[in-house]
Amino acid sequence: MKQMKSEINRQYVNQNFYGNMEGEVFSHCYFRNCRFDNVNFRGCQFDHCTFKNVMMIVTDVSGAYFNFCIFQNADMIKSNFETSVIKNCRFDSVRSYQNRTSELRIFLDNGSINDWINYEKKIQGILSADSI
């Protein structure tokens, strides 16, 4: 059995991520100018994390849990968000292209989606949680 690794109050700036990080827990972490290329984040937990100026390319976050996270100026390309849960997160200037999102659950009690641009549907502007 893989030992779960927890990252708390870490800052990641100008870093490239790749490989297997399945099941890890990230709490109060800050990711700026990072690139996630073919990363396995399956089943990870992200709590109170900020993703600013990041790029996720062919990244697997299926079954992941995002709580009170901020995504700002992010590109998500051909990534897998199937069965993920996004709760109370904020999305500002997020661009999405060819992502898998079946059974993605979004709860916005204390979050917002502002300027999420979804290229698959050729829509620019704000999307409601119902249309994602």
mmCIF file of C-alpha atoms in Angstrom:
data_model
loop_
_atom_site.group_PDB
_atom_site.id
_atom_site.type_symbol
_atom_site.label_atom_id
_atom_site.label_comp_id
_atom_site.label_asym_id
_atom_site.label_seq_id
_atom_site.Cartn_x
_atom_site.Cartn_y
_atom_site.Cartn_z
ATOM 1 C CA MET A 1 0.000 0.000 0.000
ATOM 2 C CA LYS A 2 1.321 3.414 -0.962
ATOM 3 C CA GLN A 3 1.892 5.756 1.957
ATOM 4 C CA MET A 4 -0.127 8.957 1.555
ATOM 5 C CA LYS A 5 2.005 12.051 1.319
ATOM 6 C CA SER A 6 0.725 15.390 2.589
ATOM 7 C CA GLU A 7 1.916 18.788 1.477
ATOM 8 C CA ILE A 8 0.858 21.637 3.787
ATOM 9 C CA ASN A 9 1.548 25.368 3.323
ATOM 10 C CA ARG A 10 3.956 24.787 0.423
ATOM 11 C CA GLN A 11 4.675 27.231 -2.392
ATOM 12 C CA TYR A 12 5.508 25.934 -5.843
ATOM 13 C CA VAL A 13 6.715 28.613 -8.258
ATOM 14 C CA ASN A 14 7.996 28.062 -11.819
ATOM 15 C CA GLN A 15 7.963 24.290 -11.436
ATOM 16 C CA ASN A 16 7.124 21.462 -13.829
ATOM 17 C CA PHE A 17 5.233 18.485 -12.435
ATOM 18 C CA TYR A 18 5.066 15.037 -14.017
ATOM 19 C CA GLY A 19 4.646 11.436 -12.931
ATOM 20 C CA ASN A 20 2.588 9.719 -10.244
ATOM 21 C CA MET A 21 1.221 11.723 -7.308
ATOM 22 C CA GLU A 22 -1.899 9.600 -6.858
ATOM 23 C CA GLY A 23 -3.761 10.003 -3.563
ATOM 24 C CA GLU A 24 -1.621 12.822 -2.184
ATOM 25 C CA VAL A 25 -3.099 15.569 -0.008
ATOM 26 C CA PHE A 26 -2.358 19.246 -0.660
ATOM 27 C CA SER A 27 -3.540 21.761 1.928
ATOM 28 C CA HIS A 28 -3.042 25.540 1.737
ATOM 29 C CA CYS A 29 -0.575 25.163 -1.144
ATOM 30 C CA TYR A 30 0.186 27.811 -3.758
ATOM 31 C CA PHE A 31 1.042 26.872 -7.347
ATOM 32 C CA ARG A 32 2.192 29.775 -9.562
ATOM 33 C CA ASN A 33 3.595 29.590 -13.092
ATOM 34 C CA CYS A 34 3.571 25.799 -12.901
ATOM 35 C CA ARG A 35 3.061 23.229 -15.611
ATOM 36 C CA PHE A 36 1.399 19.876 -14.941
ATOM 37 C CA ASP A 37 2.234 17.612 -17.874
ATOM 38 C CA ASN A 38 0.837 14.069 -17.864
ATOM 39 C CA VAL A 39 0.574 14.034 -14.045
ATOM 40 C CA ASN A 40 -1.432 11.383 -12.203
ATOM 41 C CA PHE A 41 -3.380 13.258 -9.486
ATOM 42 C CA ARG A 42 -6.076 10.536 -9.257
ATOM 43 C CA GLY A 43 -7.848 10.630 -5.918
ATOM 44 C CA CYS A 44 -5.822 13.595 -4.612
ATOM 45 C CA GLN A 45 -7.255 16.133 -2.199
ATOM 46 C CA PHE A 46 -6.690 19.853 -2.693
ATOM 47 C CA ASP A 47 -7.894 22.010 0.196
ATOM 48 C CA HIS A 48 -7.542 25.819 0.162
ATOM 49 C CA CYS A 49 -5.015 25.705 -2.708
ATOM 50 C CA THR A 50 -4.345 28.410 -5.297
ATOM 51 C CA PHE A 51 -3.484 27.652 -8.920
ATOM 52 C CA LYS A 52 -2.321 30.853 -10.650
ATOM 53 C CA ASN A 53 -0.934 31.004 -14.198
ATOM 54 C CA VAL A 54 -0.831 27.215 -14.461
ATOM 55 C CA MET A 55 -1.147 24.804 -17.357
ATOM 56 C CA MET A 56 -2.572 21.278 -16.993
ATOM 57 C CA ILE A 57 -1.895 19.145 -20.056
ATOM 58 C CA VAL A 58 -3.109 15.530 -20.252
ATOM 59 C CA THR A 59 -3.310 15.490 -16.452
ATOM 60 C CA ASP A 60 -5.474 12.925 -14.641
ATOM 61 C CA VAL A 61 -7.383 14.394 -11.683
ATOM 62 C CA SER A 62 -10.202 11.851 -11.844
ATOM 63 C CA GLY A 63 -11.756 11.234 -8.462
ATOM 64 C CA ALA A 64 -9.908 14.212 -6.977
ATOM 65 C CA TYR A 65 -11.485 16.535 -4.419
ATOM 66 C CA PHE A 66 -11.013 20.316 -4.627
ATOM 67 C CA ASN A 67 -12.306 22.374 -1.682
ATOM 68 C CA PHE A 68 -12.041 26.185 -1.403
ATOM 69 C CA CYS A 69 -9.449 26.348 -4.205
ATOM 70 C CA ILE A 70 -8.765 29.264 -6.552
ATOM 71 C CA PHE A 71 -7.972 28.759 -10.235
ATOM 72 C CA GLN A 72 -6.774 31.984 -11.830
ATOM 73 C CA ASN A 73 -5.519 32.321 -15.401
ATOM 74 C CA ALA A 74 -5.315 28.562 -15.922
ATOM 75 C CA ASP A 75 -5.219 26.416 -19.054
ATOM 76 C CA MET A 76 -6.657 22.909 -18.818
ATOM 77 C CA ILE A 77 -6.013 20.855 -21.945
ATOM 78 C CA LYS A 78 -7.024 17.219 -22.586
ATOM 79 C CA SER A 79 -7.172 16.484 -18.849
ATOM 80 C CA ASN A 80 -9.421 14.019 -17.059
ATOM 81 C CA PHE A 81 -11.779 15.465 -14.427
ATOM 82 C CA GLU A 82 -14.197 12.509 -14.432
ATOM 83 C CA THR A 83 -15.821 11.793 -11.040
ATOM 84 C CA SER A 84 -13.977 14.729 -9.428
ATOM 85 C CA VAL A 85 -15.661 16.951 -6.860
ATOM 86 C CA ILE A 86 -15.164 20.707 -6.944
ATOM 87 C CA LYS A 87 -16.606 22.431 -3.900
ATOM 88 C CA ASN A 88 -16.614 26.142 -3.032
ATOM 89 C CA CYS A 89 -13.889 26.955 -5.572
ATOM 90 C CA ARG A 90 -13.367 30.099 -7.608
ATOM 91 C CA PHE A 91 -12.494 30.086 -11.310
ATOM 92 C CA ASP A 92 -11.187 33.297 -12.936
ATOM 93 C CA SER A 93 -10.001 33.276 -16.565
ATOM 94 C CA VAL A 94 -9.842 29.514 -16.944
ATOM 95 C CA ARG A 95 -9.511 28.101 -20.455
ATOM 96 C CA SER A 96 -10.598 24.535 -21.060
ATOM 97 C CA TYR A 97 -10.029 22.402 -24.158
ATOM 98 C CA GLN A 98 -10.933 18.727 -24.798
ATOM 99 C CA ASN A 99 -11.222 17.734 -21.126
ATOM 100 C CA ARG A 100 -13.165 14.713 -19.912
ATOM 101 C CA THR A 101 -15.773 15.820 -17.375
ATOM 102 C CA SER A 102 -18.379 13.059 -17.068
ATOM 103 C CA GLU A 103 -19.757 12.792 -13.541
ATOM 104 C CA LEU A 104 -17.844 15.924 -12.511
ATOM 105 C CA ARG A 105 -19.697 17.453 -9.550
ATOM 106 C CA ILE A 106 -19.466 21.173 -8.835
ATOM 107 C CA PHE A 107 -20.865 22.783 -5.677
ATOM 108 C CA LEU A 108 -20.639 26.578 -5.549
ATOM 109 C CA ASP A 109 -22.121 27.479 -2.178
ATOM 110 C CA ASN A 110 -19.209 29.832 -1.512
ATOM 111 C CA GLY A 111 -17.462 29.785 -4.892
ATOM 112 C CA SER A 112 -17.847 31.280 -8.349
ATOM 113 C CA ILE A 113 -17.133 30.656 -11.995
ATOM 114 C CA ASN A 114 -16.029 33.877 -13.668
ATOM 115 C CA ASP A 115 -14.834 33.916 -17.249
ATOM 116 C CA TRP A 116 -14.482 30.160 -17.815
ATOM 117 C CA ILE A 117 -13.852 29.764 -21.526
ATOM 118 C CA ASN A 118 -14.795 26.299 -22.770
ATOM 119 C CA TYR A 119 -13.461 25.745 -26.273
ATOM 120 C CA GLU A 120 -15.200 22.400 -26.790
ATOM 121 C CA LYS A 121 -18.553 24.188 -26.872
ATOM 122 C CA LYS A 122 -17.107 27.328 -28.476
ATOM 123 C CA ILE A 123 -18.538 29.444 -25.686
ATOM 124 C CA GLN A 124 -16.763 32.427 -24.236
ATOM 125 C CA GLY A 125 -17.982 33.984 -21.012
ATOM 126 C CA ILE A 126 -19.537 32.633 -17.890
ATOM 127 C CA LEU A 127 -20.828 29.078 -17.670
ATOM 128 C CA SER A 128 -23.161 27.931 -14.955
ATOM 129 C CA ALA A 129 -22.422 24.751 -13.033
ATOM 130 C CA ASP A 130 -25.354 23.135 -14.874
ATOM 131 C CA SER A 131 -23.710 23.558 -18.259
ATOM 132 C CA ILE A 132 -20.324 22.106 -17.373
#
